[in-house]
Amino acid sequence: MMLVQATWQESQTFRMIPVSESCPYVECIFDPGTKVFVIISKIKRTSLQMLPKLDEYGQPITGAKGHKEERHKIDVFQEFYVEDKEAVKKLIEIFAINKDFDYLSFMNS
């Protein structure tokens, strides 16, 4: 994976992007607000989510209490959250091809 500078919720941060198909992760991103490193893997799981109920034209159906909702099964990528700074550093050492990228400046700010 390659480390790159990115914007997350109007703040500067870093993310890791895959450089080959064999990479086990879709992406990784460091959230500077919570100091959590989010890893999105290629492992899929089924999640139940409430989504707006749609009419035959694809428009949300509204009722007395707002939009009506219905439960749907959705395939989503498994996410992992790493809060320990040393664990984040170790993951970057293992997976990043450009370890010389100054990711610590984003973790310490």
mmCIF file with all atom_site columns, C-alpha atoms in Angstrom:
data_model
loop_
_atom_site.group_PDB
_atom_site.id
_atom_site.type_symbol
_atom_site.label_atom_id
_atom_site.label_alt_id
_atom_site.label_comp_id
_atom_site.label_asym_id
_atom_site.label_entity_id
_atom_site.label_seq_id
_atom_site.pdbx_PDB_ins_code
_atom_site.Cartn_x
_atom_site.Cartn_y
_atom_site.Cartn_z
_atom_site.occupancy
_atom_site.B_iso_or_equiv
_atom_site.pdbx_formal_charge
_atom_site.auth_seq_id
_atom_site.auth_comp_id
_atom_site.auth_asym_id
_atom_site.auth_atom_id
_atom_site.pdbx_PDB_model_num
ATOM 1   C CA . MET A 1 1   ? 0.000   0.000  0.000  1.00 0.00 ? 1   MET A CA 1
ATOM 2   C CA . MET A 1 2   ? 1.100   3.554  -0.581 1.00 0.00 ? 2   MET A CA 1
ATOM 3   C CA . LEU A 1 3   ? 0.801   6.387  1.935  1.00 0.00 ? 3   LEU A CA 1
ATOM 4   C CA . VAL A 1 4   ? -0.742  9.587  0.552  1.00 0.00 ? 4   VAL A CA 1
ATOM 5   C CA . GLN A 1 5   ? -1.918  12.884 1.989  1.00 0.00 ? 5   GLN A CA 1
ATOM 6   C CA . ALA A 1 6   ? -5.701  13.303 2.118  1.00 0.00 ? 6   ALA A CA 1
ATOM 7   C CA . THR A 1 7   ? -8.538  15.381 3.520  1.00 0.00 ? 7   THR A CA 1
ATOM 8   C CA . TRP A 1 8   ? -10.947 13.864 6.047  1.00 0.00 ? 8   TRP A CA 1
ATOM 9   C CA . GLN A 1 9   ? -13.843 15.925 7.432  1.00 0.00 ? 9   GLN A CA 1
ATOM 10  C CA . GLU A 1 10  ? -12.126 19.201 6.501  1.00 0.00 ? 10  GLU A CA 1
ATOM 11  C CA . SER A 1 11  ? -8.823  18.187 8.188  1.00 0.00 ? 11  SER A CA 1
ATOM 12  C CA . GLN A 1 12  ? -5.542  17.107 6.629  1.00 0.00 ? 12  GLN A CA 1
ATOM 13  C CA . THR A 1 13  ? -4.573  13.488 7.252  1.00 0.00 ? 13  THR A CA 1
ATOM 14  C CA . PHE A 1 14  ? -3.047  10.479 5.528  1.00 0.00 ? 14  PHE A CA 1
ATOM 15  C CA . ARG A 1 15  ? -4.451  7.348  3.973  1.00 0.00 ? 15  ARG A CA 1
ATOM 16  C CA . MET A 1 16  ? -3.059  4.147  2.517  1.00 0.00 ? 16  MET A CA 1
ATOM 17  C CA . ILE A 1 17  ? -4.188  3.061  -0.926 1.00 0.00 ? 17  ILE A CA 1
ATOM 18  C CA . PRO A 1 18  ? -3.594  -0.351 -2.545 1.00 0.00 ? 18  PRO A CA 1
ATOM 19  C CA . VAL A 1 19  ? -1.006  -0.600 -5.317 1.00 0.00 ? 19  VAL A CA 1
ATOM 20  C CA . SER A 1 20  ? -1.845  -4.148 -6.408 1.00 0.00 ? 20  SER A CA 1
ATOM 21  C CA . GLU A 1 21  ? -4.853  -6.460 -6.644 1.00 0.00 ? 21  GLU A CA 1
ATOM 22  C CA . SER A 1 22  ? -3.310  -8.801 -4.068 1.00 0.00 ? 22  SER A CA 1
ATOM 23  C CA . CYS A 1 23  ? -3.553  -6.184 -1.304 1.00 0.00 ? 23  CYS A CA 1
ATOM 24  C CA . PRO A 1 24  ? -5.919  -7.427 1.447  1.00 0.00 ? 24  PRO A CA 1
ATOM 25  C CA . TYR A 1 25  ? -7.340  -3.945 2.107  1.00 0.00 ? 25  TYR A CA 1
ATOM 26  C CA . VAL A 1 26  ? -9.522  -1.547 0.113  1.00 0.00 ? 26  VAL A CA 1
ATOM 27  C CA . GLU A 1 27  ? -8.071  1.463  1.961  1.00 0.00 ? 27  GLU A CA 1
ATOM 28  C CA . CYS A 1 28  ? -6.876  2.697  5.342  1.00 0.00 ? 28  CYS A CA 1
ATOM 29  C CA . ILE A 1 29  ? -7.381  6.196  6.696  1.00 0.00 ? 29  ILE A CA 1
ATOM 30  C CA . PHE A 1 30  ? -6.326  8.003  9.857  1.00 0.00 ? 30  PHE A CA 1
ATOM 31  C CA . ASP A 1 31  ? -9.088  10.076 11.465 1.00 0.00 ? 31  ASP A CA 1
ATOM 32  C CA . PRO A 1 32  ? -7.298  13.071 13.043 1.00 0.00 ? 32  PRO A CA 1
ATOM 33  C CA . GLY A 1 33  ? -10.339 14.035 15.130 1.00 0.00 ? 33  GLY A CA 1
ATOM 34  C CA . THR A 1 34  ? -10.564 10.746 17.030 1.00 0.00 ? 34  THR A CA 1
ATOM 35  C CA . LYS A 1 35  ? -6.943  9.576  16.458 1.00 0.00 ? 35  LYS A CA 1
ATOM 36  C CA . VAL A 1 36  ? -8.250  6.248  15.094 1.00 0.00 ? 36  VAL A CA 1
ATOM 37  C CA . PHE A 1 37  ? -6.762  4.382  12.132 1.00 0.00 ? 37  PHE A CA 1
ATOM 38  C CA . VAL A 1 38  ? -9.594  2.834  10.094 1.00 0.00 ? 38  VAL A CA 1
ATOM 39  C CA . ILE A 1 39  ? -8.823  -0.239 7.978  1.00 0.00 ? 39  ILE A CA 1
ATOM 40  C CA . ILE A 1 40  ? -11.336 -1.314 5.334  1.00 0.00 ? 40  ILE A CA 1
ATOM 41  C CA . SER A 1 41  ? -10.658 -4.899 4.311  1.00 0.00 ? 41  SER A CA 1
ATOM 42  C CA . LYS A 1 42  ? -11.770 -6.860 1.261  1.00 0.00 ? 42  LYS A CA 1
ATOM 43  C CA . ILE A 1 43  ? -13.689 -9.234 3.536  1.00 0.00 ? 43  ILE A CA 1
ATOM 44  C CA . LYS A 1 44  ? -17.415 -8.775 2.926  1.00 0.00 ? 44  LYS A CA 1
ATOM 45  C CA . ARG A 1 45  ? -20.179 -9.289 5.446  1.00 0.00 ? 45  ARG A CA 1
ATOM 46  C CA . THR A 1 46  ? -23.931 -8.835 5.342  1.00 0.00 ? 46  THR A CA 1
ATOM 47  C CA . SER A 1 47  ? -25.344 -5.902 7.258  1.00 0.00 ? 47  SER A CA 1
ATOM 48  C CA . LEU A 1 48  ? -28.998 -5.094 7.925  1.00 0.00 ? 48  LEU A CA 1
ATOM 49  C CA . GLN A 1 49  ? -29.755 -1.423 7.286  1.00 0.00 ? 49  GLN A CA 1
ATOM 50  C CA . MET A 1 50  ? -32.883 0.685  7.329  1.00 0.00 ? 50  MET A CA 1
ATOM 51  C CA . LEU A 1 51  ? -33.319 2.479  3.993  1.00 0.00 ? 51  LEU A CA 1
ATOM 52  C CA . PRO A 1 52  ? -36.077 4.750  2.681  1.00 0.00 ? 52  PRO A CA 1
ATOM 53  C CA . LYS A 1 53  ? -39.021 2.876  1.178  1.00 0.00 ? 53  LYS A CA 1
ATOM 54  C CA . LEU A 1 54  ? -39.364 3.820  -2.499 1.00 0.00 ? 54  LEU A CA 1
ATOM 55  C CA . ASP A 1 55  ? -42.371 4.027  -4.787 1.00 0.00 ? 55  ASP A CA 1
ATOM 56  C CA . GLU A 1 56  ? -42.431 2.625  -8.351 1.00 0.00 ? 56  GLU A CA 1
ATOM 57  C CA . TYR A 1 57  ? -40.662 5.793  -9.583 1.00 0.00 ? 57  TYR A CA 1
ATOM 58  C CA . GLY A 1 58  ? -37.783 5.512  -7.115 1.00 0.00 ? 58  GLY A CA 1
ATOM 59  C CA . GLN A 1 59  ? -38.980 8.369  -4.916 1.00 0.00 ? 59  GLN A CA 1
ATOM 60  C CA . PRO A 1 60  ? -39.069 8.049  -1.095 1.00 0.00 ? 60  PRO A CA 1
ATOM 61  C CA . ILE A 1 61  ? -42.542 7.382  0.339  1.00 0.00 ? 61  ILE A CA 1
ATOM 62  C CA . THR A 1 62  ? -43.477 9.841  3.052  1.00 0.00 ? 62  THR A CA 1
ATOM 63  C CA . GLY A 1 63  ? -45.918 9.370  5.870  1.00 0.00 ? 63  GLY A CA 1
ATOM 64  C CA . ALA A 1 64  ? -47.141 11.321 8.886  1.00 0.00 ? 64  ALA A CA 1
ATOM 65  C CA . LYS A 1 65  ? -43.794 10.814 10.654 1.00 0.00 ? 65  LYS A CA 1
ATOM 66  C CA . GLY A 1 66  ? -41.519 11.506 7.648  1.00 0.00 ? 66  GLY A CA 1
ATOM 67  C CA . HIS A 1 67  ? -39.973 9.005  5.250  1.00 0.00 ? 67  HIS A CA 1
ATOM 68  C CA . LYS A 1 68  ? -41.064 5.403  5.575  1.00 0.00 ? 68  LYS A CA 1
ATOM 69  C CA . GLU A 1 69  ? -38.202 2.921  5.921  1.00 0.00 ? 69  GLU A CA 1
ATOM 70  C CA . GLU A 1 70  ? -37.678 -0.782 5.302  1.00 0.00 ? 70  GLU A CA 1
ATOM 71  C CA . ARG A 1 71  ? -34.915 -3.171 6.300  1.00 0.00 ? 71  ARG A CA 1
ATOM 72  C CA . HIS A 1 72  ? -32.474 -4.361 3.603  1.00 0.00 ? 72  HIS A CA 1
ATOM 73  C CA . LYS A 1 73  ? -29.551 -6.770 3.601  1.00 0.00 ? 73  LYS A CA 1
ATOM 74  C CA . ILE A 1 74  ? -26.455 -5.061 2.197  1.00 0.00 ? 74  ILE A CA 1
ATOM 75  C CA . ASP A 1 75  ? -22.990 -6.518 1.570  1.00 0.00 ? 75  ASP A CA 1
ATOM 76  C CA . VAL A 1 76  ? -20.390 -4.218 3.129  1.00 0.00 ? 76  VAL A CA 1
ATOM 77  C CA . PHE A 1 77  ? -16.633 -4.417 3.626  1.00 0.00 ? 77  PHE A CA 1
ATOM 78  C CA . GLN A 1 78  ? -15.449 -5.374 7.126  1.00 0.00 ? 78  GLN A CA 1
ATOM 79  C CA . GLU A 1 79  ? -13.859 -2.432 8.974  1.00 0.00 ? 79  GLU A CA 1
ATOM 80  C CA . PHE A 1 80  ? -11.247 -2.536 11.712 1.00 0.00 ? 80  PHE A CA 1
ATOM 81  C CA . TYR A 1 81  ? -10.431 0.329  14.073 1.00 0.00 ? 81  TYR A CA 1
ATOM 82  C CA . VAL A 1 82  ? -6.945  0.680  15.566 1.00 0.00 ? 82  VAL A CA 1
ATOM 83  C CA . GLU A 1 83  ? -6.556  3.190  18.405 1.00 0.00 ? 83  GLU A CA 1
ATOM 84  C CA . ASP A 1 84  ? -3.083  2.237  19.660 1.00 0.00 ? 84  ASP A CA 1
ATOM 85  C CA . LYS A 1 85  ? -0.451  4.521  18.081 1.00 0.00 ? 85  LYS A CA 1
ATOM 86  C CA . GLU A 1 86  ? 2.281   1.862  18.208 1.00 0.00 ? 86  GLU A CA 1
ATOM 87  C CA . ALA A 1 87  ? 0.033   -0.670 16.474 1.00 0.00 ? 87  ALA A CA 1
ATOM 88  C CA . VAL A 1 88  ? -0.659  1.871  13.709 1.00 0.00 ? 88  VAL A CA 1
ATOM 89  C CA . LYS A 1 89  ? 3.083   2.425  13.255 1.00 0.00 ? 89  LYS A CA 1
ATOM 90  C CA . LYS A 1 90  ? 3.676   -1.340 13.044 1.00 0.00 ? 90  LYS A CA 1
ATOM 91  C CA . LEU A 1 91  ? 0.930   -1.777 10.428 1.00 0.00 ? 91  LEU A CA 1
ATOM 92  C CA . ILE A 1 92  ? 2.458   1.023  8.352  1.00 0.00 ? 92  ILE A CA 1
ATOM 93  C CA . GLU A 1 93  ? 5.919   -0.559 8.630  1.00 0.00 ? 93  GLU A CA 1
ATOM 94  C CA . ILE A 1 94  ? 4.520   -3.872 7.367  1.00 0.00 ? 94  ILE A CA 1
ATOM 95  C CA . PHE A 1 95  ? 2.285   -2.643 4.526  1.00 0.00 ? 95  PHE A CA 1
ATOM 96  C CA . ALA A 1 96  ? 3.541   0.768  3.283  1.00 0.00 ? 96  ALA A CA 1
ATOM 97  C CA . ILE A 1 97  ? 5.938   0.851  0.342  1.00 0.00 ? 97  ILE A CA 1
ATOM 98  C CA . ASN A 1 98  ? 6.863   4.497  1.085  1.00 0.00 ? 98  ASN A CA 1
ATOM 99  C CA . LYS A 1 99  ? 7.621   4.359  4.824  1.00 0.00 ? 99  LYS A CA 1
ATOM 100 C CA . ASP A 1 100 ? 9.558   7.638  4.543  1.00 0.00 ? 100 ASP A CA 1
ATOM 101 C CA . PHE A 1 101 ? 6.236   9.535  4.131  1.00 0.00 ? 101 PHE A CA 1
ATOM 102 C CA . ASP A 1 102 ? 5.786   11.882 7.117  1.00 0.00 ? 102 ASP A CA 1
ATOM 103 C CA . TYR A 1 103 ? 2.608   10.311 8.532  1.00 0.00 ? 103 TYR A CA 1
ATOM 104 C CA . LEU A 1 104 ? 3.679   11.035 12.132 1.00 0.00 ? 104 LEU A CA 1
ATOM 105 C CA . SER A 1 105 ? 3.065   14.758 11.656 1.00 0.00 ? 105 SER A CA 1
ATOM 106 C CA . PHE A 1 106 ? -0.641  13.965 11.118 1.00 0.00 ? 106 PHE A CA 1
ATOM 107 C CA . MET A 1 107 ? -0.788  11.604 14.119 1.00 0.00 ? 107 MET A CA 1
ATOM 108 C CA . ASN A 1 108 ? 0.858   14.110 16.481 1.00 0.00 ? 108 ASN A CA 1
ATOM 109 C CA . SER A 1 109 ? -1.071  17.241 15.461 1.00 0.00 ? 109 SER A CA 1
#
